[in-house]
Short mmCIF file of C-alpha atoms in Angstrom, two decimals:
data_model
loop_
_atom_site.label_atom_id
_atom_site.label_comp_id
_atom_site.label_asym_id
_atom_site.label_seq_id
_atom_site.Cartn_x
_atom_site.Cartn_y
_atom_site.Cartn_z
CA MET A 17 -27.51 -11.88 -11.02
CA ALA A 18 -27.28 -8.53 -9.33
CA ALA A 19 -24.79 -8.13 -6.53
CA ALA A 20 -26.17 -7.55 -3.06
CA PRO A 21 -25.97 -3.90 -1.98
CA GLY A 22 -22.73 -3.13 -0.22
CA ASP A 23 -21.05 -6.40 -1.20
CA ILE A 24 -18.46 -4.88 -3.52
CA LEU A 25 -16.77 -1.53 -3.47
CA PRO A 26 -16.91 0.33 -6.80
CA PRO A 27 -14.23 -1.34 -8.92
CA LEU A 28 -11.18 0.68 -9.84
CA GLY A 29 -11.00 1.71 -13.43
CA ASN A 30 -14.59 0.64 -14.17
CA PRO A 31 -15.72 2.84 -17.07
CA ALA A 32 -18.66 5.07 -16.21
CA LEU A 33 -21.82 4.09 -18.00
CA LEU A 34 -23.34 7.54 -17.87
CA PRO A 35 -22.59 9.84 -20.82
CA PRO A 36 -20.58 13.00 -20.09
CA ALA A 37 -22.46 16.03 -18.88
CA LYS A 38 -23.53 18.43 -21.64
CA LYS A 39 -21.66 21.70 -21.81
CA VAL A 40 -22.63 25.25 -22.69
CA ASN A 41 -19.92 27.74 -23.64
CA GLU A 42 -20.87 31.05 -22.08
CA ASP A 43 -17.28 32.14 -22.57
CA PRO A 44 -15.22 30.12 -25.08
CA SER A 45 -12.16 30.42 -22.86
CA PHE A 46 -14.01 29.10 -19.79
CA PRO A 47 -16.20 26.10 -20.75
CA GLN A 48 -18.56 25.11 -17.93
CA ALA A 49 -20.66 22.01 -17.37
CA THR A 50 -24.39 22.45 -16.77
CA PRO A 51 -26.01 20.36 -14.02
CA VAL A 52 -27.70 17.16 -15.17
CA VAL A 53 -31.34 17.26 -14.01
CA PRO A 54 -33.20 14.07 -13.05
CA SER A 55 -35.31 14.09 -16.23
CA MET A 56 -32.12 14.13 -18.32
CA ILE A 57 -30.69 11.20 -16.33
CA ALA A 58 -33.86 9.15 -16.84
CA GLU A 59 -33.84 9.94 -20.55
CA ASP A 60 -30.17 8.96 -20.93
CA TRP A 61 -30.62 5.68 -19.03
CA SER A 62 -33.62 4.86 -21.18
CA LYS A 63 -31.41 5.18 -24.25
CA TRP A 64 -28.67 3.02 -22.75
CA SER A 65 -31.12 0.24 -21.90
CA THR A 66 -32.20 0.01 -25.56
CA LEU A 67 -28.73 -0.74 -26.92
CA PRO A 68 -28.74 -3.57 -29.47
CA PRO A 69 -28.18 -6.98 -27.84
CA ASP A 70 -25.13 -7.64 -30.03
CA LEU A 71 -23.43 -4.49 -28.75
CA VAL A 72 -24.32 -5.33 -25.15
CA ARG A 73 -22.77 -8.79 -25.57
CA ARG A 74 -19.60 -7.31 -27.05
CA VAL A 75 -19.12 -5.08 -24.01
CA ALA A 76 -19.87 -8.00 -21.69
CA ASP A 77 -17.38 -10.22 -23.52
CA SER A 78 -14.67 -7.60 -23.08
CA LEU A 79 -15.16 -7.81 -19.30
CA LEU A 80 -15.00 -11.60 -19.40
CA SER A 81 -11.81 -11.51 -21.48
CA THR A 82 -10.00 -9.67 -18.67
CA ASN A 83 -11.68 -11.87 -16.03
CA ASP A 84 -13.29 -8.80 -14.41
CA LEU A 85 -16.22 -10.94 -13.32
CA ASP A 86 -17.38 -8.51 -10.65
CA CYS A 87 -17.72 -5.78 -13.30
CA TYR A 88 -19.63 -8.26 -15.46
CA ILE A 89 -22.10 -8.84 -12.61
CA HIS A 90 -22.54 -5.07 -12.21
CA PHE A 91 -22.96 -4.70 -15.96
CA ARG A 92 -25.80 -7.24 -16.05
CA ALA A 93 -27.53 -5.45 -13.18
CA VAL A 94 -28.02 -2.25 -15.23
CA SER A 95 -31.30 -3.25 -16.87
CA PRO A 96 -33.49 -6.29 -17.67
CA SER A 97 -32.61 -5.99 -21.35
CA TRP A 98 -28.88 -6.21 -20.59
CA ARG A 99 -29.46 -9.28 -18.43
CA ALA A 100 -31.50 -10.88 -21.19
CA ALA A 101 -28.70 -10.28 -23.70
CA THR A 102 -25.96 -11.85 -21.56
CA ASP A 103 -25.41 -15.22 -19.91
CA ASP A 104 -26.09 -15.71 -16.21
CA PRO A 105 -23.12 -17.16 -14.26
CA MET A 106 -25.62 -18.99 -12.05
CA SER A 107 -27.06 -20.94 -15.00
CA ASN A 108 -23.91 -22.98 -15.65
CA THR A 109 -21.48 -23.09 -12.76
CA SER A 110 -18.90 -25.07 -14.77
CA ASP A 111 -18.72 -22.53 -17.62
CA PRO A 112 -15.00 -21.61 -17.84
CA ARG A 113 -15.85 -18.01 -18.76
CA PHE A 114 -17.16 -17.42 -15.23
CA ARG A 115 -14.32 -19.05 -13.35
CA PRO A 116 -11.85 -16.75 -11.56
CA ARG A 117 -8.41 -16.59 -13.16
CA ARG A 118 -5.40 -14.36 -12.56
CA TRP A 119 -6.71 -13.49 -9.08
CA ILE A 120 -5.10 -14.04 -5.70
CA ILE A 121 -6.63 -13.54 -2.27
CA LEU A 122 -4.23 -11.68 -0.01
CA ASP A 123 -3.73 -13.24 3.40
CA GLU A 124 -5.59 -12.64 6.65
CA HIS A 125 -3.25 -9.77 7.53
CA PHE A 126 -5.34 -7.74 5.08
CA GLN A 127 -8.73 -9.19 6.06
CA SER A 128 -11.23 -7.89 8.59
CA GLU A 129 -14.80 -8.76 9.57
CA GLY A 130 -15.52 -10.95 6.57
CA LYS A 131 -13.87 -8.66 4.02
CA PHE A 132 -11.22 -9.99 1.69
CA LEU A 133 -8.70 -8.18 -0.46
CA LEU A 134 -8.31 -9.66 -3.94
CA LEU A 135 -5.77 -8.73 -6.58
CA ASN A 136 -5.75 -9.35 -10.33
CA THR A 137 -2.12 -10.19 -11.07
CA HIS A 138 -2.48 -9.34 -14.77
CA SER A 139 -4.33 -6.03 -14.58
CA GLY A 140 -3.12 -4.82 -11.16
CA ARG A 141 -6.68 -4.15 -9.97
CA PHE A 142 -7.50 -4.49 -6.26
CA LEU A 143 -10.96 -5.47 -5.08
CA HIS A 144 -12.41 -5.46 -1.56
CA ARG A 145 -15.08 -8.12 -1.30
CA ASN A 146 -17.51 -8.60 1.57
CA ILE A 147 -18.41 -12.28 2.12
CA PRO A 148 -21.57 -12.63 4.26
CA LEU A 149 -21.33 -16.41 3.87
CA LEU A 150 -18.43 -16.44 6.32
CA SER A 151 -20.77 -15.92 9.26
CA ASP A 152 -21.63 -19.63 9.21
CA HIS A 153 -18.60 -21.08 7.40
CA TYR A 154 -14.92 -21.64 8.12
CA VAL A 155 -12.32 -20.65 5.55
CA VAL A 156 -10.32 -23.81 4.89
CA ALA A 157 -8.13 -22.57 2.04
CA THR A 158 -7.82 -20.09 -0.79
CA THR A 159 -6.77 -21.25 -4.24
CA ARG A 160 -4.27 -19.70 -6.62
CA ASN A 161 -7.01 -18.84 -9.12
CA GLY A 162 -9.16 -16.96 -6.60
CA TYR A 163 -11.61 -19.43 -5.08
CA LEU A 164 -12.45 -19.67 -1.38
CA VAL A 165 -12.75 -23.20 0.00
CA LEU A 166 -15.19 -23.28 2.92
CA ALA A 167 -16.55 -25.72 5.49
CA ASP A 168 -19.88 -25.50 7.30
CA LYS A 169 -19.44 -24.50 10.93
CA SER A 170 -22.00 -27.16 11.84
CA PRO A 171 -20.86 -30.79 11.86
CA PRO A 172 -20.11 -32.73 9.71
CA HIS A 173 -18.53 -29.62 8.12
CA ALA A 174 -19.57 -30.12 4.49
CA ALA A 175 -17.25 -28.52 1.94
CA SER A 176 -18.13 -25.64 -0.39
CA ILE A 177 -16.38 -23.71 -3.13
CA LEU A 178 -17.15 -19.98 -3.35
CA ASN A 179 -16.42 -17.82 -6.35
CA PRO A 180 -15.99 -14.43 -4.61
CA LEU A 181 -16.34 -12.50 -7.88
CA THR A 182 -19.76 -13.83 -8.86
CA GLY A 183 -21.11 -15.12 -5.54
CA VAL A 184 -21.66 -18.61 -7.01
CA VAL A 185 -21.38 -21.37 -4.39
CA ILE A 186 -20.78 -25.03 -5.24
CA ARG A 187 -21.86 -27.15 -2.29
CA PHE A 188 -20.44 -30.59 -1.62
CA VAL A 189 -22.06 -33.54 0.11
CA ALA A 190 -18.75 -34.74 1.54
CA PRO A 191 -17.36 -33.18 4.73
CA VAL A 192 -13.87 -31.68 4.77
CA PRO A 193 -11.40 -34.32 6.03
CA PRO A 194 -10.18 -33.14 9.45
CA GLU A 195 -6.53 -33.93 8.69
CA VAL A 196 -6.19 -31.84 5.53
CA GLY A 197 -3.88 -28.86 5.31
CA SER A 198 -4.56 -25.40 3.94
CA ALA A 199 -3.39 -26.10 0.37
CA ALA A 200 -6.19 -26.87 -2.04
CA VAL A 201 -6.88 -26.87 -5.75
CA VAL A 202 -10.16 -26.48 -7.62
CA ALA A 203 -10.17 -28.37 -10.92
CA LEU A 204 -12.67 -28.71 -13.74
CA ALA A 205 -13.19 -32.29 -14.88
CA CYS A 206 -16.16 -34.05 -16.45
CA SER A 207 -18.07 -30.74 -16.49
CA ALA A 208 -17.99 -30.51 -12.72
CA LEU A 209 -15.85 -28.61 -10.27
CA GLY A 210 -13.70 -30.95 -8.25
CA LEU A 211 -11.82 -30.22 -5.04
CA THR A 212 -8.48 -31.63 -3.93
CA PHE A 213 -6.90 -31.15 -0.51
CA PHE A 214 -3.35 -31.87 0.65
CA SER A 215 -2.23 -33.33 3.96
CA ASP A 216 1.35 -32.40 4.77
CA SER A 217 1.47 -34.78 7.72
CA SER A 218 0.53 -37.91 5.73
CA HIS A 219 1.57 -36.85 2.21
CA LYS A 220 -1.87 -37.79 0.92
CA THR A 221 -4.35 -35.98 -1.31
CA TYR A 222 -8.13 -36.01 -0.91
CA THR A 223 -10.40 -35.51 -3.93
CA ALA A 224 -14.18 -35.17 -4.24
CA TYR A 225 -16.89 -33.82 -6.53
CA PRO A 226 -20.13 -32.17 -5.42
CA ASP A 227 -22.13 -35.43 -5.35
CA SER A 228 -19.36 -37.55 -3.77
CA GLU A 229 -20.30 -39.09 -0.44
CA SER A 230 -16.74 -38.71 0.81
CA PHE A 231 -13.28 -37.66 -0.31
CA VAL A 232 -11.20 -40.26 -2.11
CA VAL A 233 -7.72 -40.66 -0.60
CA HIS A 234 -4.70 -40.85 -2.91
CA GLU A 235 -1.30 -42.02 -1.73
CA VAL A 236 1.45 -39.79 -3.16
CA PRO A 237 5.12 -40.81 -2.99
CA GLN A 238 7.01 -38.50 -0.67
CA VAL A 239 9.43 -37.45 -3.40
CA ALA A 240 6.52 -36.37 -5.62
CA TYR A 241 4.29 -34.86 -2.93
CA GLY A 242 6.35 -31.72 -2.37
CA SER A 243 6.69 -30.90 -6.06
CA LEU A 244 3.00 -31.54 -6.69
CA ARG A 245 2.00 -29.32 -3.78
CA LYS A 246 4.32 -26.55 -5.02
CA ALA A 247 2.74 -26.80 -8.46
CA VAL A 248 -0.68 -26.30 -6.92
CA VAL A 249 0.15 -23.35 -4.69
CA GLY A 250 2.23 -21.84 -7.51
CA GLY A 251 -0.71 -21.89 -9.86
CA VAL A 252 0.85 -24.32 -12.32
CA TYR A 253 -1.74 -27.07 -11.80
CA SER A 254 -3.73 -27.39 -15.01
CA ASP A 255 -7.36 -28.40 -15.26
CA THR A 256 -6.54 -30.57 -18.26
CA ILE A 257 -3.77 -32.70 -16.77
CA GLY A 258 -3.84 -34.94 -13.74
CA HIS A 259 -1.78 -35.45 -10.63
CA ALA A 260 0.60 -38.00 -12.12
CA MET A 261 1.60 -35.83 -15.08
CA ILE A 262 2.08 -32.73 -12.90
CA ALA A 263 4.18 -34.75 -10.47
CA ARG A 264 6.43 -36.04 -13.27
CA LEU A 265 6.82 -32.54 -14.70
CA CYS A 266 7.74 -31.01 -11.36
CA CYS A 267 10.14 -33.82 -10.45
CA SER A 268 11.94 -33.31 -13.76
CA LEU A 269 12.33 -29.62 -13.00
CA MET A 270 13.31 -29.79 -9.35
CA SER A 271 16.88 -29.07 -8.36
CA PRO A 272 19.04 -32.04 -7.33
CA HIS A 273 20.06 -30.06 -4.25
CA PRO A 274 17.46 -30.91 -1.55
CA ASN A 275 18.03 -27.72 0.43
CA ASP A 276 17.51 -25.38 -2.52
CA LEU A 277 14.20 -23.57 -2.78
CA CYS A 278 12.59 -24.18 -6.18
CA PHE A 279 9.08 -23.59 -7.51
CA PRO A 280 7.35 -24.26 -10.81
CA VAL A 281 5.56 -21.09 -11.90
CA GLY A 282 3.13 -20.36 -14.70
CA LEU A 283 4.21 -17.45 -16.88
CA ALA A 284 2.03 -16.65 -19.89
CA THR A 285 1.64 -20.00 -21.68
CA GLU A 286 4.82 -21.55 -20.29
CA THR A 287 5.70 -23.46 -17.15
CA LEU A 288 9.05 -22.35 -15.77
CA LEU A 289 11.15 -23.24 -12.76
CA VAL A 290 12.48 -20.53 -10.48
CA GLY A 291 14.61 -21.04 -7.43
CA SER A 292 17.77 -20.69 -5.45
CA VAL A 293 20.43 -23.03 -6.84
CA GLU A 294 23.78 -23.02 -5.04
CA GLY A 295 23.32 -19.40 -4.01
CA PHE A 296 22.05 -18.13 -7.36
CA ILE A 297 18.47 -17.20 -8.25
CA LEU A 298 17.75 -18.74 -11.64
CA VAL A 299 14.80 -19.16 -14.00
CA PHE A 300 14.68 -22.24 -16.22
CA LYS A 301 12.54 -23.52 -19.04
CA THR A 302 12.41 -27.02 -20.48
CA ASP A 303 13.97 -27.36 -23.91
CA ILE A 304 12.07 -30.31 -25.37
CA GLU A 305 14.44 -30.77 -28.32
CA LEU A 306 17.55 -30.83 -26.13
CA GLY A 307 15.79 -32.68 -23.34
CA LYS A 308 17.19 -30.50 -20.58
CA LEU A 309 16.65 -27.32 -18.59
CA VAL A 310 17.87 -24.04 -20.07
CA ALA A 311 18.47 -20.93 -17.95
CA LEU A 312 16.64 -17.80 -19.10
CA ASP A 313 17.97 -14.26 -18.77
CA ASN A 314 14.79 -12.58 -20.02
CA ILE A 315 11.20 -13.08 -18.89
CA ASN A 316 10.03 -9.96 -20.73
CA ASN A 317 7.65 -7.73 -18.79
CA TYR A 318 7.06 -10.24 -16.00
CA ALA A 319 8.33 -10.20 -12.44
CA ILE A 320 8.37 -13.27 -10.20
CA PHE A 321 7.76 -13.30 -6.44
CA MET A 322 9.03 -16.30 -4.49
CA GLY A 323 8.71 -17.02 -0.78
CA HIS A 324 9.03 -19.99 1.53
CA GLN A 325 5.51 -21.17 0.76
CA ARG A 326 4.59 -20.22 -2.80
CA CYS A 327 5.48 -18.37 -5.95
CA LEU A 328 3.68 -16.26 -8.55
CA ALA A 329 4.35 -14.15 -11.61
CA VAL A 330 2.84 -10.69 -12.25
CA ASP A 331 2.76 -8.29 -15.18
CA ALA A 332 5.23 -5.62 -14.03
CA ASP A 333 3.79 -3.05 -16.46
CA LYS A 334 0.63 -2.96 -14.34
CA PHE A 335 2.37 -2.49 -10.97
CA PRO A 336 4.26 0.78 -10.42
CA GLY A 337 7.40 0.15 -8.39
CA ILE A 338 7.89 -3.43 -9.58
CA GLU A 339 10.71 -3.96 -12.07
CA ALA A 340 10.27 -6.30 -15.01
CA ASN A 341 12.61 -9.27 -15.54
CA CYS A 342 13.33 -9.43 -11.81
CA ILE A 343 12.78 -12.06 -9.13
CA TYR A 344 11.73 -10.82 -5.70
CA PHE A 345 12.40 -13.34 -2.94
CA THR A 346 12.43 -13.50 0.84
CA GLU A 347 15.29 -14.76 2.96
CA GLN A 348 15.11 -15.61 6.65
CA LEU A 349 17.75 -14.14 8.92
CA GLY A 350 17.13 -15.43 12.43
CA SER A 351 13.69 -14.35 13.67
CA SER A 352 13.21 -11.87 10.84
CA ALA A 353 13.07 -11.96 7.05
CA HIS A 354 14.18 -9.56 4.33
CA ILE A 355 12.97 -9.01 0.78
CA PHE A 356 15.59 -9.14 -1.96
CA LYS A 357 15.45 -8.34 -5.66
CA CYS A 358 17.48 -10.26 -8.26
CA ASN A 359 17.87 -8.88 -11.76
CA ASN A 360 17.37 -11.89 -14.00
CA LYS A 361 19.73 -10.56 -16.68
CA ASP A 362 22.90 -9.77 -14.74
CA ARG A 363 22.03 -11.78 -11.56
CA LYS A 364 22.64 -8.71 -9.40
CA VAL A 365 20.97 -9.03 -5.99
CA GLU A 366 20.00 -6.14 -3.74
CA ARG A 367 18.02 -5.82 -0.52
CA ILE A 368 14.77 -3.87 -0.75
CA SER A 369 15.30 -2.15 2.61
CA GLU A 370 18.00 -2.18 5.27
CA ALA A 371 15.58 -2.93 8.11
CA ALA A 372 13.77 -6.26 8.36
CA ASP A 373 10.55 -6.50 6.37
CA PHE A 374 9.05 -9.38 8.40
CA VAL A 375 9.27 -10.56 12.00
CA LYS A 376 8.45 -14.09 13.08
CA GLN A 377 5.44 -14.53 15.36
CA ASP A 378 4.71 -18.13 16.33
CA LYS A 379 5.15 -19.99 13.02
CA LYS A 380 4.39 -17.08 10.67
CA PHE A 381 6.21 -14.06 9.34
CA VAL A 382 4.32 -10.81 9.93
CA LEU A 383 5.00 -7.58 8.10
CA VAL A 384 6.70 -4.91 10.18
CA ALA A 385 3.93 -2.42 10.84
CA ASP A 386 5.88 0.79 11.48
CA ARG A 387 6.45 1.64 7.83
CA PRO A 388 4.36 2.25 4.69
CA LEU A 389 3.51 -0.96 2.84
CA THR A 390 4.22 -1.21 -0.87
CA ILE A 391 2.93 -3.65 -3.47
CA ILE A 392 6.25 -5.46 -3.10
CA HIS A 393 5.46 -6.06 0.58
CA LEU A 394 1.93 -7.26 -0.19
CA LEU A 395 3.04 -9.78 -2.80
CA SER A 396 5.99 -10.95 -0.72
CA SER A 397 3.66 -11.52 2.25
CA TYR A 398 1.47 -13.64 -0.04
CA THR A 399 4.42 -15.88 -0.91
CA ILE A 400 5.95 -16.26 2.55
CA ASN A 401 2.80 -17.40 4.39
CA ILE A 402 -0.18 -19.66 3.80
CA PRO A 403 -3.09 -19.07 6.22
CA ASP A 404 -4.07 -21.98 8.43
CA SER A 405 -7.38 -23.71 7.93
CA GLN A 406 -9.90 -22.20 10.34
CA LEU A 407 -11.57 -25.60 10.65
CA ALA A 408 -8.30 -27.29 11.57
CA LEU A 409 -7.59 -24.61 14.19
CA GLN A 410 -11.01 -25.23 15.76
CA GLN A 411 -10.27 -28.94 16.03
CA ILE A 412 -6.94 -28.52 17.84
CA PRO A 413 -7.50 -29.68 21.48
#
């Protein structure tokens, strides 16, 4: 499926498909490139389009392995032969190869006129994506793996799941429940994409599949609701395990101190717990043999960002300015908030800047605009706020 013109900006770091320009050495000490004439371009593209299918698939698989699905779509658009040699994301919407992973959608502070800013937390690649579908849909939520959850603007506001990297839309029969919050999870079960919403007011979850007539309501004990919701917004929710198991896992990890801020967070193949415990920022893992939590002083090349709303881990090697084995967290001081950095090895804590990084406006913390923004600010903003559901805002009297 070829991307619509103008939908995606040229991806950063996307290798050029054209061969290098041929050179002629008029003076060996000053090599110069000769212009590439149109006939040469046509000839070169003709050669590229006749690559063996096995080689084309190997290149395509390399893009899928890094979850660069937008580059995969561009790759398939090169020629009919390349499309014939590779699988179409539209042909099987439940194929896990074409599901977004490792991506986050940065909040509305970085959005304008239907354009979203996405970030691959493993590769460090930013992507601006234009979403024409938003002209007749409300954004209800964004998921930790990179999906957009939408609702039709026309009643009864049927739900949809949009993969912004491939343009694939999964439409639901059931309307979005009016009382749901902005936290949502997209899960793969029984070869179909399912959708679960959370209601903070009632501590209930709402689940449906594309053919469901309505969302099924699940009562969640109050003590388990918060940990389950944190698992979802922290990206720990697994497609292979259900609500009950995630709730038990999170409850076993949560701090006994009710006022401490703790989040489960997925790091590589492990589920860890990070949080503020009696004034200390700590990272724990579960030691199955000992049957207890063990504090870690090394998370290798990862850095963890934790805010009031959610938490995520990134590969620090891919983000200049972010230090590995550190936890970046926000702390509210009156009507403002500051970003702090805690070294996970020696527990040393330092403030990122003397001035406040966020100011409170209504119920949200907004980045202070009179300074250059860094990647630390962008990721911290992602963790301190969760955008409100546009549908819920429209229904407020």
